[in-house]
C-alpha positions as a LaTeX table, in Angstrom:
\begin{tabular}{lrrr}
\hline
Residue & $x$ (\AA) & $y$ (\AA) & $z$ (\AA) \\
\hline
Met1 & 8.55 & 11.97 & $-25.03$ \\
Lys2 & 9.72 & 14.99 & $-27.03$ \\
Asn3 & 6.23 & 15.76 & $-28.29$ \\
Ile4 & 4.05 & 14.65 & $-25.38$ \\
Leu5 & 5.76 & 16.55 & $-22.53$ \\
Pro6 & 5.26 & 20.08 & $-23.96$ \\
Thr7 & 1.66 & 19.09 & $-24.74$ \\
Leu8 & 1.20 & 17.93 & $-21.15$ \\
Ser9 & 2.57 & 21.24 & $-19.87$ \\
Tyr10 & $-0.01$ & 23.08 & $-21.96$ \\
Glu11 & $-2.84$ & 20.82 & $-20.76$ \\
Ile12 & $-1.83$ & 21.30 & $-17.12$ \\
Leu13 & $-1.73$ & 25.07 & $-17.63$ \\
Lys14 & $-5.28$ & 24.95 & $-18.99$ \\
Ile15 & $-6.42$ & 23.02 & $-15.90$ \\
Ala16 & $-4.69$ & 25.58 & $-13.66$ \\
Asn17 & $-6.59$ & 28.41 & $-15.34$ \\
Arg18 & $-9.96$ & 26.85 & $-14.44$ \\
Glu19 & $-9.71$ & 28.22 & $-10.87$ \\
Leu20 & $-10.25$ & 24.82 & $-9.23$ \\
Pro21 & $-9.73$ & 24.09 & $-5.53$ \\
Arg22 & $-6.16$ & 22.93 & $-4.96$ \\
Ser23 & $-6.96$ & 19.27 & $-4.23$ \\
Ile24 & $-9.19$ & 18.94 & $-7.31$ \\
Phe25 & $-6.52$ & 20.59 & $-9.48$ \\
Leu26 & $-3.86$ & 18.17 & $-8.20$ \\
Asn27 & $-6.18$ & 15.21 & $-8.69$ \\
Glu28 & $-6.77$ & 16.19 & $-12.31$ \\
Ile29 & $-3.10$ & 16.64 & $-13.17$ \\
Ser30 & $-2.26$ & 13.36 & $-11.39$ \\
Asn31 & $-4.79$ & 11.52 & $-13.55$ \\
Leu32 & $-3.55$ & 13.31 & $-16.66$ \\
Leu33 & 0.08 & 12.35 & $-16.05$ \\
Leu34 & $-0.73$ & 8.75 & $-15.17$ \\
Asp35 & $-2.96$ & 8.30 & $-18.21$ \\
Ser36 & $-0.68$ & 10.07 & $-20.68$ \\
Leu37 & 2.68 & 8.70 & $-19.53$ \\
Lys38 & 1.42 & 5.20 & $-18.64$ \\
Phe39 & 3.01 & 5.13 & $-15.19$ \\
Ser40 & 1.65 & 2.90 & $-12.45$ \\
Glu41 & 2.21 & 5.40 & $-9.61$ \\
Leu42 & 2.85 & 9.10 & $-9.07$ \\
Arg43 & 4.01 & 10.87 & $-5.92$ \\
Leu44 & 4.43 & 14.60 & $-5.62$ \\
Leu45 & 5.89 & 16.67 & $-2.80$ \\
Phe46 & 5.61 & 20.45 & $-2.86$ \\
Gln47 & 6.63 & 22.90 & $-0.18$ \\
Thr48 & 3.81 & 25.15 & 1.03 \\
Arg49 & 4.33 & 28.88 & 0.68 \\
Glu50 & 3.26 & 29.72 & 4.24 \\
Asn51 & 5.40 & 27.07 & 6.02 \\
Glu52 & 8.67 & 25.74 & 4.61 \\
Leu53 & 8.54 & 22.73 & 6.95 \\
Gln54 & 5.19 & 21.62 & 5.56 \\
Phe55 & 4.64 & 19.91 & 2.21 \\
Glu56 & 1.70 & 19.12 & 0.03 \\
Phe57 & 1.77 & 15.39 & $-0.63$ \\
Val58 & 0.03 & 13.73 & $-3.57$ \\
His59 & $-0.15$ & 10.00 & $-4.17$ \\
Gly60 & $-1.86$ & 8.94 & $-7.35$ \\
Thr61 & $-2.51$ & 5.57 & $-8.98$ \\
Lys62 & $-4.97$ & 4.45 & $-11.60$ \\
Asp63 & $-7.61$ & 3.71 & $-8.96$ \\
Ala64 & $-6.80$ & 6.03 & $-6.04$ \\
Phe65 & $-5.82$ & 9.59 & $-5.13$ \\
Glu66 & $-4.53$ & 10.98 & $-1.83$ \\
Tyr67 & $-3.77$ & 14.58 & $-0.93$ \\
Lys68 & $-2.69$ & 16.07 & 2.39 \\
Lys69 & $-0.41$ & 18.64 & 3.99 \\
Ile70 & 2.26 & 17.15 & 6.23 \\
Ser71 & 5.82 & 17.70 & 7.44 \\
Leu72 & 8.53 & 15.78 & 5.59 \\
Gln73 & 9.66 & 13.95 & 8.73 \\
Asp74 & 6.12 & 12.80 & 9.56 \\
Leu75 & 5.60 & 11.66 & 5.98 \\
Leu76 & 8.88 & 9.72 & 5.87 \\
Gln77 & 7.92 & 8.03 & 9.10 \\
Gln78 & 4.53 & 7.03 & 7.71 \\
Leu79 & 6.16 & 5.65 & 4.55 \\
Ser80 & 9.16 & 4.06 & 6.25 \\
Glu81 & 8.48 & 0.68 & 4.62 \\
Asp82 & 8.74 & 2.19 & 1.14 \\
Glu83 & 12.32 & 1.94 & $-0.10$ \\
Thr84 & 12.01 & 4.78 & $-2.60$ \\
Thr85 & 11.55 & 7.37 & 0.17 \\
Met86 & 15.16 & 6.94 & 1.34 \\
Leu87 & 16.10 & 9.09 & $-1.66$ \\
Trp88 & 13.78 & 12.01 & $-0.94$ \\
Glu89 & 15.73 & 13.81 & 1.79 \\
Pro90 & 19.10 & 13.67 & $-0.05$ \\
Ile91 & 17.44 & 15.04 & $-3.19$ \\
Leu92 & 15.50 & 17.78 & $-1.37$ \\
Thr93 & 18.55 & 18.90 & 0.65 \\
Asn94 & 20.93 & 18.71 & $-2.33$ \\
Asn95 & 23.00 & 16.06 & $-0.53$ \\
Phe96 & 22.69 & 13.33 & $-3.13$ \\
Asp97 & 25.67 & 11.27 & $-4.29$ \\
Ser98 & 26.86 & 13.35 & $-7.26$ \\
Thr99 & 29.41 & 10.66 & $-8.20$ \\
Ser100 & 26.71 & 8.06 & $-8.76$ \\
Thr101 & 25.57 & 7.33 & $-12.30$ \\
Phe102 & 22.03 & 7.09 & $-10.95$ \\
Phe103 & 21.90 & 10.85 & $-10.36$ \\
Thr104 & 22.02 & 13.67 & $-12.89$ \\
Glu105 & 23.83 & 16.95 & $-12.27$ \\
Lys106 & 20.58 & 18.54 & $-11.02$ \\
Gly107 & 19.93 & 15.71 & $-8.59$ \\
Thr108 & 17.36 & 13.75 & $-10.56$ \\
Phe109 & 17.45 & 10.06 & $-9.74$ \\
Trp110 & 16.66 & 7.46 & $-12.37$ \\
Thr111 & 17.01 & 3.73 & $-12.72$ \\
Ile112 & 15.63 & 1.08 & $-15.03$ \\
Asp113 & 15.71 & $-1.50$ & $-12.23$ \\
Phe114 & 15.25 & $-0.14$ & $-8.71$ \\
Asn115 & 15.77 & $-3.53$ & $-7.05$ \\
Asn116 & 19.34 & $-3.68$ & $-8.37$ \\
Phe117 & 19.97 & $-0.20$ & $-6.96$ \\
Ser118 & 18.22 & $-0.30$ & $-3.59$ \\
Ile119 & 20.00 & $-3.17$ & $-1.84$ \\
Pro120 & 23.58 & $-1.99$ & $-2.46$ \\
Tyr121 & 22.54 & 1.61 & $-1.71$ \\
Arg122 & 21.07 & 0.59 & 1.63 \\
Arg123 & 24.25 & $-1.24$ & 2.50 \\
Lys124 & 26.22 & 1.89 & 1.60 \\
Leu125 & 24.03 & 3.88 & 4.01 \\
Gly126 & 24.59 & 1.31 & 6.74 \\
Leu127 & 21.03 & $-0.01$ & 6.62 \\
Ala128 & 21.91 & $-3.62$ & 5.87 \\
Glu129 & 20.83 & $-4.82$ & 9.32 \\
Asn130 & 17.16 & $-4.37$ & 8.36 \\
Ser131 & 16.67 & $-7.76$ & 6.75 \\
Asn132 & 13.02 & $-7.12$ & 5.82 \\
Leu133 & 13.98 & $-4.21$ & 3.58 \\
Leu134 & 16.88 & $-6.12$ & 2.03 \\
Gln135 & 14.76 & $-8.99$ & 0.74 \\
Pro136 & 14.46 & $-9.06$ & $-3.08$ \\
Lys137 & 11.29 & $-7.36$ & $-4.26$ \\
Ser138 & 9.55 & $-6.99$ & $-7.57$ \\
Ser139 & 11.52 & $-4.35$ & $-9.42$ \\
Cys140 & 10.43 & $-1.22$ & $-11.24$ \\
Ser141 & 11.59 & 1.74 & $-13.26$ \\
Leu142 & 11.87 & 4.83 & $-11.08$ \\
Leu143 & 12.34 & 8.53 & $-11.76$ \\
Ile144 & 12.56 & 11.20 & $-9.01$ \\
Ile145 & 12.93 & 14.81 & $-10.19$ \\
Pro146 & 13.49 & 17.77 & $-7.84$ \\
Phe147 & 11.36 & 20.87 & $-8.27$ \\
Leu148 & 13.69 & 23.88 & $-8.44$ \\
Tyr149 & 12.61 & 27.45 & $-7.71$ \\
Gly150 & 15.60 & 29.71 & $-8.19$ \\
Asn151 & 18.30 & 28.13 & $-6.04$ \\
Lys152 & 15.83 & 26.37 & $-3.77$ \\
Arg153 & 14.56 & 22.81 & $-3.92$ \\
Val154 & 10.86 & 23.11 & $-3.18$ \\
Gly155 & 9.67 & 19.57 & $-3.81$ \\
Leu156 & 9.94 & 16.55 & $-6.05$ \\
Leu157 & 8.03 & 14.45 & $-8.53$ \\
Gln158 & 8.35 & 10.66 & $-8.36$ \\
Leu159 & 7.18 & 8.47 & $-11.22$ \\
Lys160 & 7.19 & 4.70 & $-10.97$ \\
Asn161 & 6.33 & 1.88 & $-13.31$ \\
Ile162 & 6.42 & $-1.86$ & $-12.88$ \\
Lys163 & 7.94 & $-2.09$ & $-16.36$ \\
Arg164 & 11.72 & $-2.21$ & $-16.30$ \\
Glu165 & 14.04 & $-0.24$ & $-18.55$ \\
Leu166 & 11.53 & 2.57 & $-19.02$ \\
Phe167 & 13.95 & 5.52 & $-18.75$ \\
Ser168 & 17.08 & 6.65 & $-20.53$ \\
Ser169 & 19.46 & 9.55 & $-19.90$ \\
Leu170 & 17.90 & 11.48 & $-22.80$ \\
Gly171 & 14.40 & 10.94 & $-21.45$ \\
Thr172 & 15.54 & 12.08 & $-18.01$ \\
Asn173 & 16.74 & 15.42 & $-19.41$ \\
Leu174 & 13.36 & 15.99 & $-21.02$ \\
Phe175 & 11.57 & 15.17 & $-17.78$ \\
Glu176 & 13.76 & 17.66 & $-15.90$ \\
Glu177 & 12.65 & 20.44 & $-18.25$ \\
Phe178 & 9.03 & 19.36 & $-17.85$ \\
Ala179 & 9.33 & 19.31 & $-14.04$ \\
Gln180 & 10.52 & 22.91 & $-13.91$ \\
Thr181 & 7.57 & 24.03 & $-16.02$ \\
Leu182 & 5.27 & 22.05 & $-13.73$ \\
Ser183 & 6.92 & 23.66 & $-10.68$ \\
Ala184 & 6.12 & 27.16 & $-11.97$ \\
Ile185 & 2.51 & 26.15 & $-12.68$ \\
Leu186 & 2.14 & 24.65 & $-9.19$ \\
Ile187 & 3.41 & 27.84 & $-7.53$ \\
Asn188 & 1.14 & 30.09 & $-9.60$ \\
Gln189 & $-1.93$ & 27.91 & $-9.13$ \\
Tyr190 & $-1.33$ & 27.72 & $-5.37$ \\
Thr191 & $-1.24$ & 31.52 & $-5.18$ \\
Gln192 & $-4.34$ & 31.84 & $-7.37$ \\
Ala193 & $-6.25$ & 29.27 & $-5.29$ \\
Leu194 & $-5.45$ & 31.12 & $-2.06$ \\
Leu195 & $-6.43$ & 34.45 & $-3.62$ \\
Gln196 & $-9.67$ & 32.97 & $-4.91$ \\
Glu197 & $-10.57$ & 31.76 & $-1.41$ \\
Arg198 & $-9.80$ & 35.18 & 0.11 \\
Val199 & $-11.99$ & 36.94 & $-2.48$ \\
Lys200 & $-14.87$ & 34.59 & $-1.65$ \\
Glu201 & $-14.42$ & 35.33 & 2.06 \\
Leu202 & $-14.40$ & 39.10 & 1.51 \\
Ala203 & $-17.53$ & 38.89 & $-0.61$ \\
Phe204 & $-19.22$ & 36.88 & 2.13 \\
Leu205 & $-18.22$ & 39.33 & 4.86 \\
Tyr206 & $-19.57$ & 42.23 & 2.82 \\
Glu207 & $-22.95$ & 40.52 & 2.37 \\
Met208 & $-22.95$ & 39.49 & 6.02 \\
Ser209 & $-22.40$ & 43.06 & 7.17 \\
Asn210 & $-25.40$ & 44.16 & 5.11 \\
Ile211 & $-27.56$ & 41.54 & 6.82 \\
Thr212 & $-26.34$ & 42.68 & 10.25 \\
Lys213 & $-27.38$ & 46.27 & 9.44 \\
Gln214 & $-30.93$ & 45.30 & 8.51 \\
Ser215 & $-33.47$ & 46.45 & 11.08 \\
Ser216 & $-36.78$ & 45.45 & 9.52 \\
Val217 & $-35.99$ & 41.79 & 8.86 \\
Ser218 & $-37.00$ & 39.01 & 11.27 \\
Leu219 & $-34.40$ & 36.84 & 12.99 \\
Lys220 & $-35.59$ & 33.80 & 11.04 \\
Asp221 & $-35.19$ & 35.56 & 7.68 \\
Ser222 & $-31.73$ & 36.89 & 8.63 \\
Ile223 & $-30.58$ & 33.39 & 9.58 \\
His224 & $-31.83$ & 31.91 & 6.30 \\
Gln225 & $-30.04$ & 34.64 & 4.34 \\
Ile226 & $-26.79$ & 33.76 & 6.13 \\
Ile227 & $-27.29$ & 30.02 & 5.56 \\
Asn228 & $-27.60$ & 30.64 & 1.82 \\
Leu229 & $-24.39$ & 32.69 & 1.80 \\
Ile230 & $-22.22$ & 30.10 & 3.52 \\
Pro231 & $-21.71$ & 27.32 & 0.88 \\
Pro232 & $-20.27$ & 29.60 & $-1.86$ \\
Ala233 & $-17.73$ & 30.95 & 0.64 \\
Trp234 & $-16.22$ & 27.53 & 1.33 \\
Gln235 & $-13.68$ & 25.57 & $-0.69$ \\
Tyr236 & $-16.16$ & 22.94 & $-1.93$ \\
Pro237 & $-19.49$ & 24.79 & $-2.32$ \\
Glu238 & $-21.16$ & 21.94 & $-4.21$ \\
Ile239 & $-20.88$ & 19.60 & $-1.18$ \\
Thr240 & $-21.21$ & 22.26 & 1.55 \\
Gln241 & $-24.29$ & 22.68 & 3.73 \\
Ala242 & $-24.89$ & 24.98 & 6.69 \\
Arg243 & $-26.91$ & 24.58 & 9.85 \\
Ile244 & $-27.59$ & 27.27 & 12.45 \\
Thr245 & $-29.15$ & 26.41 & 15.79 \\
Val246 & $-30.53$ & 29.18 & 18.01 \\
Asn247 & $-32.21$ & 28.44 & 21.34 \\
Gly248 & $-32.82$ & 24.84 & 20.30 \\
Ile249 & $-34.34$ & 25.70 & 16.91 \\
Glu250 & $-32.45$ & 24.40 & 13.85 \\
Tyr251 & $-32.31$ & 26.28 & 10.56 \\
Thr252 & $-31.05$ & 24.69 & 7.30 \\
Ser253 & $-31.53$ & 25.39 & 3.62 \\
Ala254 & $-32.23$ & 21.69 & 2.95 \\
Pro255 & $-32.31$ & 18.44 & 4.96 \\
Ile256 & $-28.79$ & 17.27 & 5.83 \\
Thr257 & $-28.63$ & 13.61 & 4.85 \\
Ser258 & $-24.91$ & 12.96 & 5.35 \\
Cys259 & $-21.98$ & 14.48 & 7.22 \\
Glu260 & $-18.40$ & 13.49 & 6.43 \\
His261 & $-16.78$ & 16.57 & 8.01 \\
Lys262 & $-18.06$ & 19.35 & 10.23 \\
Leu263 & $-16.75$ & 22.71 & 11.41 \\
Val264 & $-18.56$ & 24.20 & 14.42 \\
Ala265 & $-18.54$ & 27.56 & 16.22 \\
Pro266 & $-20.64$ & 28.51 & 19.26 \\
Ile267 & $-22.89$ & 31.58 & 19.26 \\
Ile268 & $-22.30$ & 33.54 & 22.44 \\
Val269 & $-24.76$ & 36.27 & 23.52 \\
Glu270 & $-24.08$ & 38.13 & 26.77 \\
Asn271 & $-21.55$ & 35.50 & 27.84 \\
Glu272 & $-24.01$ & 32.65 & 27.39 \\
Lys273 & $-24.06$ & 30.06 & 24.61 \\
Cys274 & $-27.36$ & 30.25 & 22.79 \\
Gly275 & $-26.61$ & 28.24 & 19.69 \\
Leu276 & $-24.23$ & 26.88 & 17.07 \\
Val277 & $-23.27$ & 27.55 & 13.49 \\
Glu278 & $-22.07$ & 24.48 & 11.57 \\
Val279 & $-20.50$ & 24.01 & 8.15 \\
Ile280 & $-20.88$ & 20.47 & 6.85 \\
Tyr281 & $-19.18$ & 18.63 & 4.00 \\
Thr282 & $-21.42$ & 15.85 & 2.71 \\
Glu283 & $-18.50$ & 14.03 & 1.04 \\
Lys284 & $-15.03$ & 13.04 & 2.22 \\
Cys285 & $-12.33$ & 15.64 & 1.48 \\
Pro286 & $-8.54$ & 15.69 & 1.91 \\
Asp287 & $-6.98$ & 17.03 & 5.11 \\
Met288 & $-5.91$ & 20.67 & 5.22 \\
Asn289 & $-5.36$ & 22.68 & 8.44 \\
Glu290 & $-8.34$ & 21.65 & 10.59 \\
Gly291 & $-9.54$ & 18.44 & 9.03 \\
Pro292 & $-10.40$ & 19.41 & 5.44 \\
Phe293 & $-10.91$ & 23.06 & 6.40 \\
Phe294 & $-8.51$ & 25.98 & 5.98 \\
Thr295 & $-7.35$ & 28.03 & 8.96 \\
Glu296 & $-9.00$ & 31.00 & 7.24 \\
Glu297 & $-12.31$ & 29.10 & 7.09 \\
Arg298 & $-12.15$ & 28.56 & 10.84 \\
Ser299 & $-11.64$ & 32.32 & 11.30 \\
Leu300 & $-14.51$ & 33.05 & 8.94 \\
Leu301 & $-16.84$ & 30.73 & 10.84 \\
Asn302 & $-15.91$ & 32.41 & 14.12 \\
Asn303 & $-16.75$ & 35.77 & 12.52 \\
Ile304 & $-20.12$ & 34.42 & 11.37 \\
Ala305 & $-20.89$ & 33.28 & 14.90 \\
Ala306 & $-19.95$ & 36.70 & 16.26 \\
Glu307 & $-22.17$ & 38.49 & 13.72 \\
Leu308 & $-25.02$ & 36.12 & 14.50 \\
Ala309 & $-24.63$ & 37.00 & 18.18 \\
Ile310 & $-25.08$ & 40.68 & 17.27 \\
Ile311 & $-28.21$ & 39.95 & 15.21 \\
Ile312 & $-29.70$ & 37.76 & 17.95 \\
Gly313 & $-28.90$ & 40.39 & 20.58 \\
Lys314 & $-30.69$ & 43.08 & 18.55 \\
Asn315 & $-33.76$ & 40.90 & 18.10 \\
Thr316 & $-33.83$ & 40.06 & 21.80 \\
Cys317 & $-33.92$ & 43.77 & 22.64 \\
Lys318 & $-36.86$ & 44.50 & 20.32 \\
\hline
\end{tabular}
């Protein structure tokens, strides 16, 4: 691992510099780690910058990828049947058993045979009454590394493989160094991704204000200009379509053939609803704040609806 882990850090940094949406970035590094390190499963928890009680959660395997934002307690409840999750809270809160040979000084957990660890550990925690969880299971090698940011524990990386005896104490030290590099990249990419979204929104609002100021353009042409501006302002422009409905007339840039997710805002003119503005994702996307949409995207859509109300009001008065 001495040679491959620094190389992986460099490859992940290159991916981070491509200015990808957060979920696509995490999908790519999940695939990279699984392919390069030959693990069967990866799980990643990372505290969000705007809410310390909320975590980004990534679950990656060879054939599947999952990404969502969720509180730790809700996540642990959802994964209550998974024995490995009993270690997450002690590691994240720095309350792990420092006398155990399964933990390093920094709180990294490692074992070459999780089945031999889990049953006695559950009994130690007083969980022996749950007979279903104490039944022998197929074992695995397991490594759980905390992400450290200064003195804070901001997440963890869990790597699992059905092969036993995969880790050693030397390998664990190397993985701890790799995890801290990965932590720094995750923080920087998260900030860059948020900044990139805000820049797109500001650019949209600037163009939108220019459309609102136009006096010699028809309502139909103004609406089509706005429809063309919407996809680039959203997180996944390549699968984003827009539809604006005014007084029963629908306007789109192209026929909408599928709709996996939709964000809608009413257009209100003189206290009466006269239409809708809709942003549609044609493919399934991971959950964010409101379905797969950011809170900021909801605010942006509301602003679009308000500007459309101004444009419609002006045209009504002509």
